[in-house]
Short mmCIF file of N, CA and C in Angstrom, two decimals:
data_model
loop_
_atom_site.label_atom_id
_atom_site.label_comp_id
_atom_site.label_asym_id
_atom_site.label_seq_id
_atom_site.Cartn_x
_atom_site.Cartn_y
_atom_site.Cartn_z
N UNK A 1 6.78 25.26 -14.08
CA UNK A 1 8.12 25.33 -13.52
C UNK A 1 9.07 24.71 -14.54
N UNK A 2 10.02 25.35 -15.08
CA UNK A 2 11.08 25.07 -16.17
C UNK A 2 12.01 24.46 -15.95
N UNK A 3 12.39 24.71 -14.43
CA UNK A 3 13.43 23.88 -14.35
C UNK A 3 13.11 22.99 -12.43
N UNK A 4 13.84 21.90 -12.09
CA UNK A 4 13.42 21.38 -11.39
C UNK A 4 14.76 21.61 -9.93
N UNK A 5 14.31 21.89 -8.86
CA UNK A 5 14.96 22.39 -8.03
C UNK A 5 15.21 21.12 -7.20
N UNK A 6 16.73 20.74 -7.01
CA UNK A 6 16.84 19.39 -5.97
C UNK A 6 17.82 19.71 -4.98
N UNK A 7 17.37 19.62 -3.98
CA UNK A 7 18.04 19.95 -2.47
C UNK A 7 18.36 21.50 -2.84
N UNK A 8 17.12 22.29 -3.14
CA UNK A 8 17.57 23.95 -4.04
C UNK A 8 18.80 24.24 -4.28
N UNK A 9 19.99 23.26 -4.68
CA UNK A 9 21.69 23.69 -5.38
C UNK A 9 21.46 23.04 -6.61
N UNK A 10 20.93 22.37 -6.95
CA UNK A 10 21.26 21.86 -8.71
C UNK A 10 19.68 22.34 -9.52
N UNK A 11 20.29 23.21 -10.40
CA UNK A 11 19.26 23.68 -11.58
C UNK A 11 19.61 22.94 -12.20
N UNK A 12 18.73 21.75 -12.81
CA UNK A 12 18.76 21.73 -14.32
C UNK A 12 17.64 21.62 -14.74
N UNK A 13 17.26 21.35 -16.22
CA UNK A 13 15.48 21.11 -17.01
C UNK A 13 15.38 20.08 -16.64
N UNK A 14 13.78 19.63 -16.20
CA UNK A 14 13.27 18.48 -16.32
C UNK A 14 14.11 17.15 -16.93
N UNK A 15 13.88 17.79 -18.56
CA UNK A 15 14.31 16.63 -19.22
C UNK A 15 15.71 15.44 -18.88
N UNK A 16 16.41 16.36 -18.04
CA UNK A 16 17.82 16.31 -17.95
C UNK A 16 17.65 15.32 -16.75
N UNK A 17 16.98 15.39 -15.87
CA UNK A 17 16.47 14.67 -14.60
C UNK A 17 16.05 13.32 -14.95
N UNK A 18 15.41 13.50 -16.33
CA UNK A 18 14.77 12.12 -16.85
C UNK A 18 16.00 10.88 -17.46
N UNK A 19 17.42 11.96 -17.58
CA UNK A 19 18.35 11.11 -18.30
C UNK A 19 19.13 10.66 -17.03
N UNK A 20 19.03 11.13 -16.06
CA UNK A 20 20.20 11.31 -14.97
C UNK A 20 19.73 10.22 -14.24
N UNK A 21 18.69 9.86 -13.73
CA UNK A 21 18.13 9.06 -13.05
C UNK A 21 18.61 7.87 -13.27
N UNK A 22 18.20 7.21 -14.57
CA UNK A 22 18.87 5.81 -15.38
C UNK A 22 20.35 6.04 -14.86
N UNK A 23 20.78 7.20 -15.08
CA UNK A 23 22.42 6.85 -15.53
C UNK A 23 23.23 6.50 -13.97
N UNK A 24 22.43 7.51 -13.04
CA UNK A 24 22.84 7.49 -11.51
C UNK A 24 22.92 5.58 -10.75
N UNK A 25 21.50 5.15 -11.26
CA UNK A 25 21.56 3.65 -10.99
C UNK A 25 21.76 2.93 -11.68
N UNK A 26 22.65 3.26 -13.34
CA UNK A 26 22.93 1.90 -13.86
C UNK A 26 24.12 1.09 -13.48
N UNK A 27 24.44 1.39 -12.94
CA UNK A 27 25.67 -0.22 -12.31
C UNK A 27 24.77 -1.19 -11.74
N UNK A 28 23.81 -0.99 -10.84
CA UNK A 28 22.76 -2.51 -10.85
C UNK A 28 22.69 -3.35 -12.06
N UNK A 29 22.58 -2.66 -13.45
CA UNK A 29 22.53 -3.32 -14.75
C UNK A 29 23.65 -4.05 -14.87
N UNK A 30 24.95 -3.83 -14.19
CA UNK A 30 25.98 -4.61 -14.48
C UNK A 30 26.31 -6.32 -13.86
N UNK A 31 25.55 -6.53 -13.25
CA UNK A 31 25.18 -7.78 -12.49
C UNK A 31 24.36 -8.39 -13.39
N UNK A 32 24.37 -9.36 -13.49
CA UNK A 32 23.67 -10.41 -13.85
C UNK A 32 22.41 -10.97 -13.00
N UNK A 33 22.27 -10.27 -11.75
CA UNK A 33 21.57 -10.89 -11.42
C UNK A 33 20.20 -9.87 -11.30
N UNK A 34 19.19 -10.94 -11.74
CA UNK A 34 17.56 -10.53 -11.59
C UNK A 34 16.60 -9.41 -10.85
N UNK A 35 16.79 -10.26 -9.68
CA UNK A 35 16.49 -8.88 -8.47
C UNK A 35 17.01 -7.67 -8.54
N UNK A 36 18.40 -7.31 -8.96
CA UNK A 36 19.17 -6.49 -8.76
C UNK A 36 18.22 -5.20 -10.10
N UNK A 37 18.29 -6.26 -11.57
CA UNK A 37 17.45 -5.64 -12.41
C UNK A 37 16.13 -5.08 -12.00
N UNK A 38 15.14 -5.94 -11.91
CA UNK A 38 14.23 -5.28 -10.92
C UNK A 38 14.20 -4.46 -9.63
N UNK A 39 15.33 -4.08 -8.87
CA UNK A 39 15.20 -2.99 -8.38
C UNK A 39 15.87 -1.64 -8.88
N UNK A 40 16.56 -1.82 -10.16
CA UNK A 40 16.83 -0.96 -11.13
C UNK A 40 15.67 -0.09 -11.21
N UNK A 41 14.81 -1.14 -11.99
CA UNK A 41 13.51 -0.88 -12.35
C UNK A 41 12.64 0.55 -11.30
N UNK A 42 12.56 -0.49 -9.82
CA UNK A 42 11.91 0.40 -8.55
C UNK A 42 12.45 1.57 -8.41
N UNK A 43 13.92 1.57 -8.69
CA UNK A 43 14.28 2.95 -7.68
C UNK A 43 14.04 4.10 -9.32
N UNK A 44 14.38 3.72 -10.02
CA UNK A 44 13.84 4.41 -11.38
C UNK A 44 12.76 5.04 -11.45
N UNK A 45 11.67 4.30 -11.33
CA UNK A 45 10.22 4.76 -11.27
C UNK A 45 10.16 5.71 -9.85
N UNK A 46 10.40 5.22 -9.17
CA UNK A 46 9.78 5.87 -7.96
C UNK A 46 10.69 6.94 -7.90
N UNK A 47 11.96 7.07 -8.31
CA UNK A 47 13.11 8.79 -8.54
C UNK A 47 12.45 9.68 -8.88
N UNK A 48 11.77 8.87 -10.37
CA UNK A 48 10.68 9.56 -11.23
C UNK A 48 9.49 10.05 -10.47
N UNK A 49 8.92 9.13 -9.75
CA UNK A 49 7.47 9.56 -8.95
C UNK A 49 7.07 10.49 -7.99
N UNK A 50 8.74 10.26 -7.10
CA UNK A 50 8.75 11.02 -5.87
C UNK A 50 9.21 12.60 -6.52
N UNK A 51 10.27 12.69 -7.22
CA UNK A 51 10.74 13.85 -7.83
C UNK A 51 9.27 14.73 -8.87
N UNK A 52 8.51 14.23 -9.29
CA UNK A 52 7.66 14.31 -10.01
C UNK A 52 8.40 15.03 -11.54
N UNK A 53 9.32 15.25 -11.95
CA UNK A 53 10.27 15.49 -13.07
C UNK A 53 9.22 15.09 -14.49
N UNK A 54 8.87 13.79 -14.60
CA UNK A 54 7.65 13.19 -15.52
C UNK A 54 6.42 13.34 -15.10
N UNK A 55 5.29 13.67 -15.83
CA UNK A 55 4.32 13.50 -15.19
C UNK A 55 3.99 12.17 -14.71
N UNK A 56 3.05 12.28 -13.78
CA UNK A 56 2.67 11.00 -13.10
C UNK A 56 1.87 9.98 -13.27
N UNK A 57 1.06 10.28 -14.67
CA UNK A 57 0.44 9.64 -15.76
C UNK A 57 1.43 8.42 -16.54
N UNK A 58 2.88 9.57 -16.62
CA UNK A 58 3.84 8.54 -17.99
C UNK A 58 4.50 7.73 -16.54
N UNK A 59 4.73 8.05 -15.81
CA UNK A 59 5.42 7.53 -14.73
C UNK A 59 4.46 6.40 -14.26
N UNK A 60 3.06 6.75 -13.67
CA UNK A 60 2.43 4.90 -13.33
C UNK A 60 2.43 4.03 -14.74
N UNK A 61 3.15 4.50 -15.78
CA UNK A 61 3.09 3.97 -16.72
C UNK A 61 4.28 2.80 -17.14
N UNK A 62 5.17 3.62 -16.69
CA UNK A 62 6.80 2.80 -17.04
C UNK A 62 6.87 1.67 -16.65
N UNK A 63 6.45 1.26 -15.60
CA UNK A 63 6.78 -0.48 -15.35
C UNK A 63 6.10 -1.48 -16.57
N UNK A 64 5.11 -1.22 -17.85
CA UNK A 64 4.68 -1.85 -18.75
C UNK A 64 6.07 -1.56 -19.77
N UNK A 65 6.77 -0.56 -19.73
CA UNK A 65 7.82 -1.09 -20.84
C UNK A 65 9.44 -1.49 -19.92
N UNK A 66 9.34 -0.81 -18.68
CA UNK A 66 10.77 -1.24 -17.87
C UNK A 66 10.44 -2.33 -17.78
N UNK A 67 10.13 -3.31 -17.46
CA UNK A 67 10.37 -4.47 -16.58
C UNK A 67 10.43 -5.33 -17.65
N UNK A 68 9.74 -5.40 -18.86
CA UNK A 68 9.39 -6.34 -20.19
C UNK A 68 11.28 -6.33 -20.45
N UNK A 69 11.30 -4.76 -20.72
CA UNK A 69 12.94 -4.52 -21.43
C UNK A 69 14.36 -5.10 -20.31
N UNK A 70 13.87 -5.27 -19.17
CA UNK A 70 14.92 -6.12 -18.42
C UNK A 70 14.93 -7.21 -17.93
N UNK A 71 13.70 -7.47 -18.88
CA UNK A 71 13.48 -9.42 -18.42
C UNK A 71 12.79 -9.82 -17.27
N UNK A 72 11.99 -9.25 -16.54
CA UNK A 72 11.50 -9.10 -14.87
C UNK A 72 10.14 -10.17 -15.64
N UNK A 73 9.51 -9.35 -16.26
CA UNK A 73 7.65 -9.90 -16.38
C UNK A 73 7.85 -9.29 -17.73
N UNK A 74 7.13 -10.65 -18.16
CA UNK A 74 6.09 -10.32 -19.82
C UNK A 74 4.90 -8.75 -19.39
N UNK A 75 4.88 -8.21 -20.78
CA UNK A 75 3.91 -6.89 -20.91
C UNK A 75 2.69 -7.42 -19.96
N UNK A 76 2.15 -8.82 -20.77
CA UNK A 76 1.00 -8.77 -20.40
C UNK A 76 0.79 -9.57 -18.74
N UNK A 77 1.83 -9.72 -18.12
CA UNK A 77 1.64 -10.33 -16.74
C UNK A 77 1.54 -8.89 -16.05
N UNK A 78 2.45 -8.17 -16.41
CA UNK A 78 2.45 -6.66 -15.92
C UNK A 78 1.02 -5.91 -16.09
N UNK A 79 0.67 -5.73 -17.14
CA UNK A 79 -0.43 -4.82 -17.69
C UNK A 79 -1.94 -6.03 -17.16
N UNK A 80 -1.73 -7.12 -16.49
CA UNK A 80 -2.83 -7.80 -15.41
C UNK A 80 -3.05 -6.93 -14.58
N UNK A 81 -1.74 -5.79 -13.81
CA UNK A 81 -1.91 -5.82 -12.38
C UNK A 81 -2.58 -4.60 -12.34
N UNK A 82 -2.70 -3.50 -13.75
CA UNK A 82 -3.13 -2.63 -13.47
C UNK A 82 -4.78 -2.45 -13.37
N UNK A 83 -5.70 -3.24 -14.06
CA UNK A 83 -6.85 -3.77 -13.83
C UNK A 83 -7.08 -4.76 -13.12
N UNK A 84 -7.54 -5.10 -11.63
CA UNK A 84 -7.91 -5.91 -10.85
C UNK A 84 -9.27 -5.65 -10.82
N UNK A 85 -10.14 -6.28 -10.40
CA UNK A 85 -11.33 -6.48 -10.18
C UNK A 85 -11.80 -5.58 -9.23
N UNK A 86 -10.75 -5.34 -8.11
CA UNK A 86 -11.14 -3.84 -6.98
C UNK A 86 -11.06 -2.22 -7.79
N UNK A 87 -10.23 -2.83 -8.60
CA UNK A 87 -10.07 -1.29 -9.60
C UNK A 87 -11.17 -0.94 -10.72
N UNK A 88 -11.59 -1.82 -10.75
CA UNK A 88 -12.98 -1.59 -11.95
C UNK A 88 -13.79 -0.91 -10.93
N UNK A 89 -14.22 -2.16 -10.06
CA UNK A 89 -15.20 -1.79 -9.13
C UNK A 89 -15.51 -0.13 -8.48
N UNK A 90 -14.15 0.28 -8.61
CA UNK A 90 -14.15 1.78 -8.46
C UNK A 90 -14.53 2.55 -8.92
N UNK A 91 -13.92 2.65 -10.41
CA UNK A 91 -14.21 2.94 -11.68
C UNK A 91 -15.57 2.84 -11.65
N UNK A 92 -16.36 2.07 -11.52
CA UNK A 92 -17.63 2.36 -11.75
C UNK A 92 -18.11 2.57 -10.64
N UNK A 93 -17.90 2.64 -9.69
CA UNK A 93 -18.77 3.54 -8.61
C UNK A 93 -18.37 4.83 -8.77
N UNK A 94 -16.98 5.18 -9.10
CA UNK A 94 -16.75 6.27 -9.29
C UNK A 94 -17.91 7.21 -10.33
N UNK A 95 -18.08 6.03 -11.78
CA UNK A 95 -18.89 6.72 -12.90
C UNK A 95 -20.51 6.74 -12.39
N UNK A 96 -20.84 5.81 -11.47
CA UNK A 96 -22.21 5.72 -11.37
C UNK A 96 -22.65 7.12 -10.27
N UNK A 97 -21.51 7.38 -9.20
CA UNK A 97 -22.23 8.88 -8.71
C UNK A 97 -21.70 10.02 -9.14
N UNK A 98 -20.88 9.53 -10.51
CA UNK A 98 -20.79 10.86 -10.98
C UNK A 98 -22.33 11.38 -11.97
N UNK A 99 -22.78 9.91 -12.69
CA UNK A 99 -24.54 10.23 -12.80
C UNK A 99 -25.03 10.83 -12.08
N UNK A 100 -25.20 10.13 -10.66
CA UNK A 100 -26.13 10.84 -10.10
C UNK A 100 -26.33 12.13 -9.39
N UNK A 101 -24.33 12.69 -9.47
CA UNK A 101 -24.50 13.92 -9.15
C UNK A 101 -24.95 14.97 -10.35
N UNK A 102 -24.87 14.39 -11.62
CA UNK A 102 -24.97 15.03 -12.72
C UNK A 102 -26.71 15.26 -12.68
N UNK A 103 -27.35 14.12 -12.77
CA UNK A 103 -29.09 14.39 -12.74
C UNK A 103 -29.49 14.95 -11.22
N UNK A 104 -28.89 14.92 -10.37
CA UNK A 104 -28.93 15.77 -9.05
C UNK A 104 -30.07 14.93 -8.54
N UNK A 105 -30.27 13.66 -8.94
CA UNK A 105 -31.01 12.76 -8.23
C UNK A 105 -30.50 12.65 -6.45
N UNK A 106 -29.31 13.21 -6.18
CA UNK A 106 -28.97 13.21 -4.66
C UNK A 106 -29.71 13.98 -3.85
N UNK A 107 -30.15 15.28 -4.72
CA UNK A 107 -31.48 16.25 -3.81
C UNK A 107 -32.65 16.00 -4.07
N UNK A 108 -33.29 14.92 -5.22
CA UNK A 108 -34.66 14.68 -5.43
C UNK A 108 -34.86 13.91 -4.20
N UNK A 109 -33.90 12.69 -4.21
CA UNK A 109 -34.41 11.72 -2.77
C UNK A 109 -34.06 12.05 -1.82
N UNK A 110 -33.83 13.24 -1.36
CA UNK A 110 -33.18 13.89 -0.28
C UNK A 110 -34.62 14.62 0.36
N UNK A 111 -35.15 15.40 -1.02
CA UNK A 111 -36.39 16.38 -0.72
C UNK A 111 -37.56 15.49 -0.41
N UNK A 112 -37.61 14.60 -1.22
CA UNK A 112 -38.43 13.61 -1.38
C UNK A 112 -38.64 13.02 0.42
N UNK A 113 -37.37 12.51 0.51
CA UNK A 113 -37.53 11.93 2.58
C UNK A 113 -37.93 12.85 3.58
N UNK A 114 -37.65 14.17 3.09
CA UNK A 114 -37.75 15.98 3.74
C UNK A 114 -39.61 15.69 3.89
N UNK A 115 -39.79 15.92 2.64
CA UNK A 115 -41.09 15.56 2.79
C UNK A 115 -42.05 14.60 2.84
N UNK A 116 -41.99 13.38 2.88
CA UNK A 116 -42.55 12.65 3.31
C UNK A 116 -42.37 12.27 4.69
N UNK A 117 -41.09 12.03 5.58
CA UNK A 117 -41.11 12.04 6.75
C UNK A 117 -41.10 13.21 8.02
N UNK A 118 -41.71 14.51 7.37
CA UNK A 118 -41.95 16.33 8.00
C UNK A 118 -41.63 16.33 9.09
N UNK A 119 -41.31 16.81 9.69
CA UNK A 119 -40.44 17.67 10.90
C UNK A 119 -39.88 16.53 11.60
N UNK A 120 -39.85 15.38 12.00
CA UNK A 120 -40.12 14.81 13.10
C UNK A 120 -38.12 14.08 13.29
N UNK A 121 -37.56 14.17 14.53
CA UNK A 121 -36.01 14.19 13.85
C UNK A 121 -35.85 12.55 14.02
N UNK A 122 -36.39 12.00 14.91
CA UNK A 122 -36.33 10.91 14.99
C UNK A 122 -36.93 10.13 13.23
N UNK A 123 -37.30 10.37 12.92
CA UNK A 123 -38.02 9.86 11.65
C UNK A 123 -36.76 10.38 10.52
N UNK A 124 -36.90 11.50 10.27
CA UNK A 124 -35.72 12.21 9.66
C UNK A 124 -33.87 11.37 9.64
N UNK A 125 -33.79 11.02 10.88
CA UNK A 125 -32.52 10.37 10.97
C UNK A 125 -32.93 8.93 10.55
N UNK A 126 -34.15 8.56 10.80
CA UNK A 126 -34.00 7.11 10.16
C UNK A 126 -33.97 6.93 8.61
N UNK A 127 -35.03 7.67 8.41
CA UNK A 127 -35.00 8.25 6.64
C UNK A 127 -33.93 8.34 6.34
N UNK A 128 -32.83 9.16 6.78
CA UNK A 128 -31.21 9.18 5.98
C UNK A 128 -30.43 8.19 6.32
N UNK A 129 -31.03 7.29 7.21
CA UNK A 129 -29.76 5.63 7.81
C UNK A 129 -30.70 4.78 6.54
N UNK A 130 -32.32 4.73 6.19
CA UNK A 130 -32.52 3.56 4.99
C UNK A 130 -32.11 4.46 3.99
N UNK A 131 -31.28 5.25 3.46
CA UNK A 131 -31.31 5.73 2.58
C UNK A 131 -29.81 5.54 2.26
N UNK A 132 -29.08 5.70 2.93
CA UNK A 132 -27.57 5.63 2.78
C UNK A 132 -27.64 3.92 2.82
N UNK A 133 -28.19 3.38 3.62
CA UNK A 133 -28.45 1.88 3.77
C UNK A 133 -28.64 0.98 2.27
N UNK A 134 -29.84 1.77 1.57
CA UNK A 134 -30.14 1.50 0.59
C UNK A 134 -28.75 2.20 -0.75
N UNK A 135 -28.85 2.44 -0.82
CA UNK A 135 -27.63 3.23 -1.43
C UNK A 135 -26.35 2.88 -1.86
#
C-alpha cells in the first residue's frame, strides 16, 4: 500500500505521516517541563504504532533513541526494559519447541504412549496428563 489512508479523506505517502506526526505534537516540546517531554515521546510512538505508517519492528524500536534525545532515560536504562528475564524465558521456550517440532519428537512420544498404553482410554488420558505434566 503506497499511500496511507486516514479517516479515508487525506492521501498522503507513508513517509509524509512519519514527518507529520512529530510536527502535529511538537508544542509539548515547548515547555520545559519533563513529563510533558515524555509524553511527546508516547503519543509519537504509539501515532506511529497504531497508524502502522513505520513498520512495527522500527517503531518498538524508537523509545531507545526518543527518550535518550529528550532527556527522559539514559539508552541503557531504556534498552534494560527490553530484555527482562520473562522475555528470555520465552525466547527460549519459544526456540526449544521450535526443536522439537523440527525433529517431530512431538509424534515419537505421542506414538510411543499410543503404544505402550493400547486401547484402553482411561490409561490413554493418563498417558497424555504425565506427559504434558512432564513436559
Amino acid at each position: 500500500m503506497k499511500y496511507f489512508n486516514f479517516l479515508g479523506r487525506l492521501h498522503f505517502p507513508r513517509w509524509l505521516w512519519i514527518v507529520i506526526f512529530p510536527l502535529i505534537f511538537s508544542p509539548l516540546l515547548f515547555n520545559n517541563f519533563q513529563p510533558l517531554h515524555c509524553f511527546y515521546g508516547v503519543l509519537v510512538i504509539t501515532s506511529l504504532w497504531v497508524t502502522e505508517v513505520a513498520p512495527l519492528a522500527v517503531t518498538s524500536l524508537l523509545p531507545i533513541m526518543i527518550f535518550p534525545l529528550l532527556g527522559i532515560m539514559s539508552s541503557k536504562m531504556v534498552s534494560m526494559n527490553y530484555i527482562k528475564d520473562t522475555s528470555v524465558l520465552y525466547i527460549c521456550t519459544l526456540m526449544v519447541s521450535l526443536a522439537v517440532e523440527n525433529c517431530n519428537l512431538h509424534r515419537r512420544i505421542a506414538l510411543i504412549i499410543l503404544s505402550k498404553l493400547g486401547g484402553n482410554q482411561t490409561l490413554l488420558i493418563a498417558g497424555m496428563l504425565g506427559t504434558a505434566a512432564f513436559v
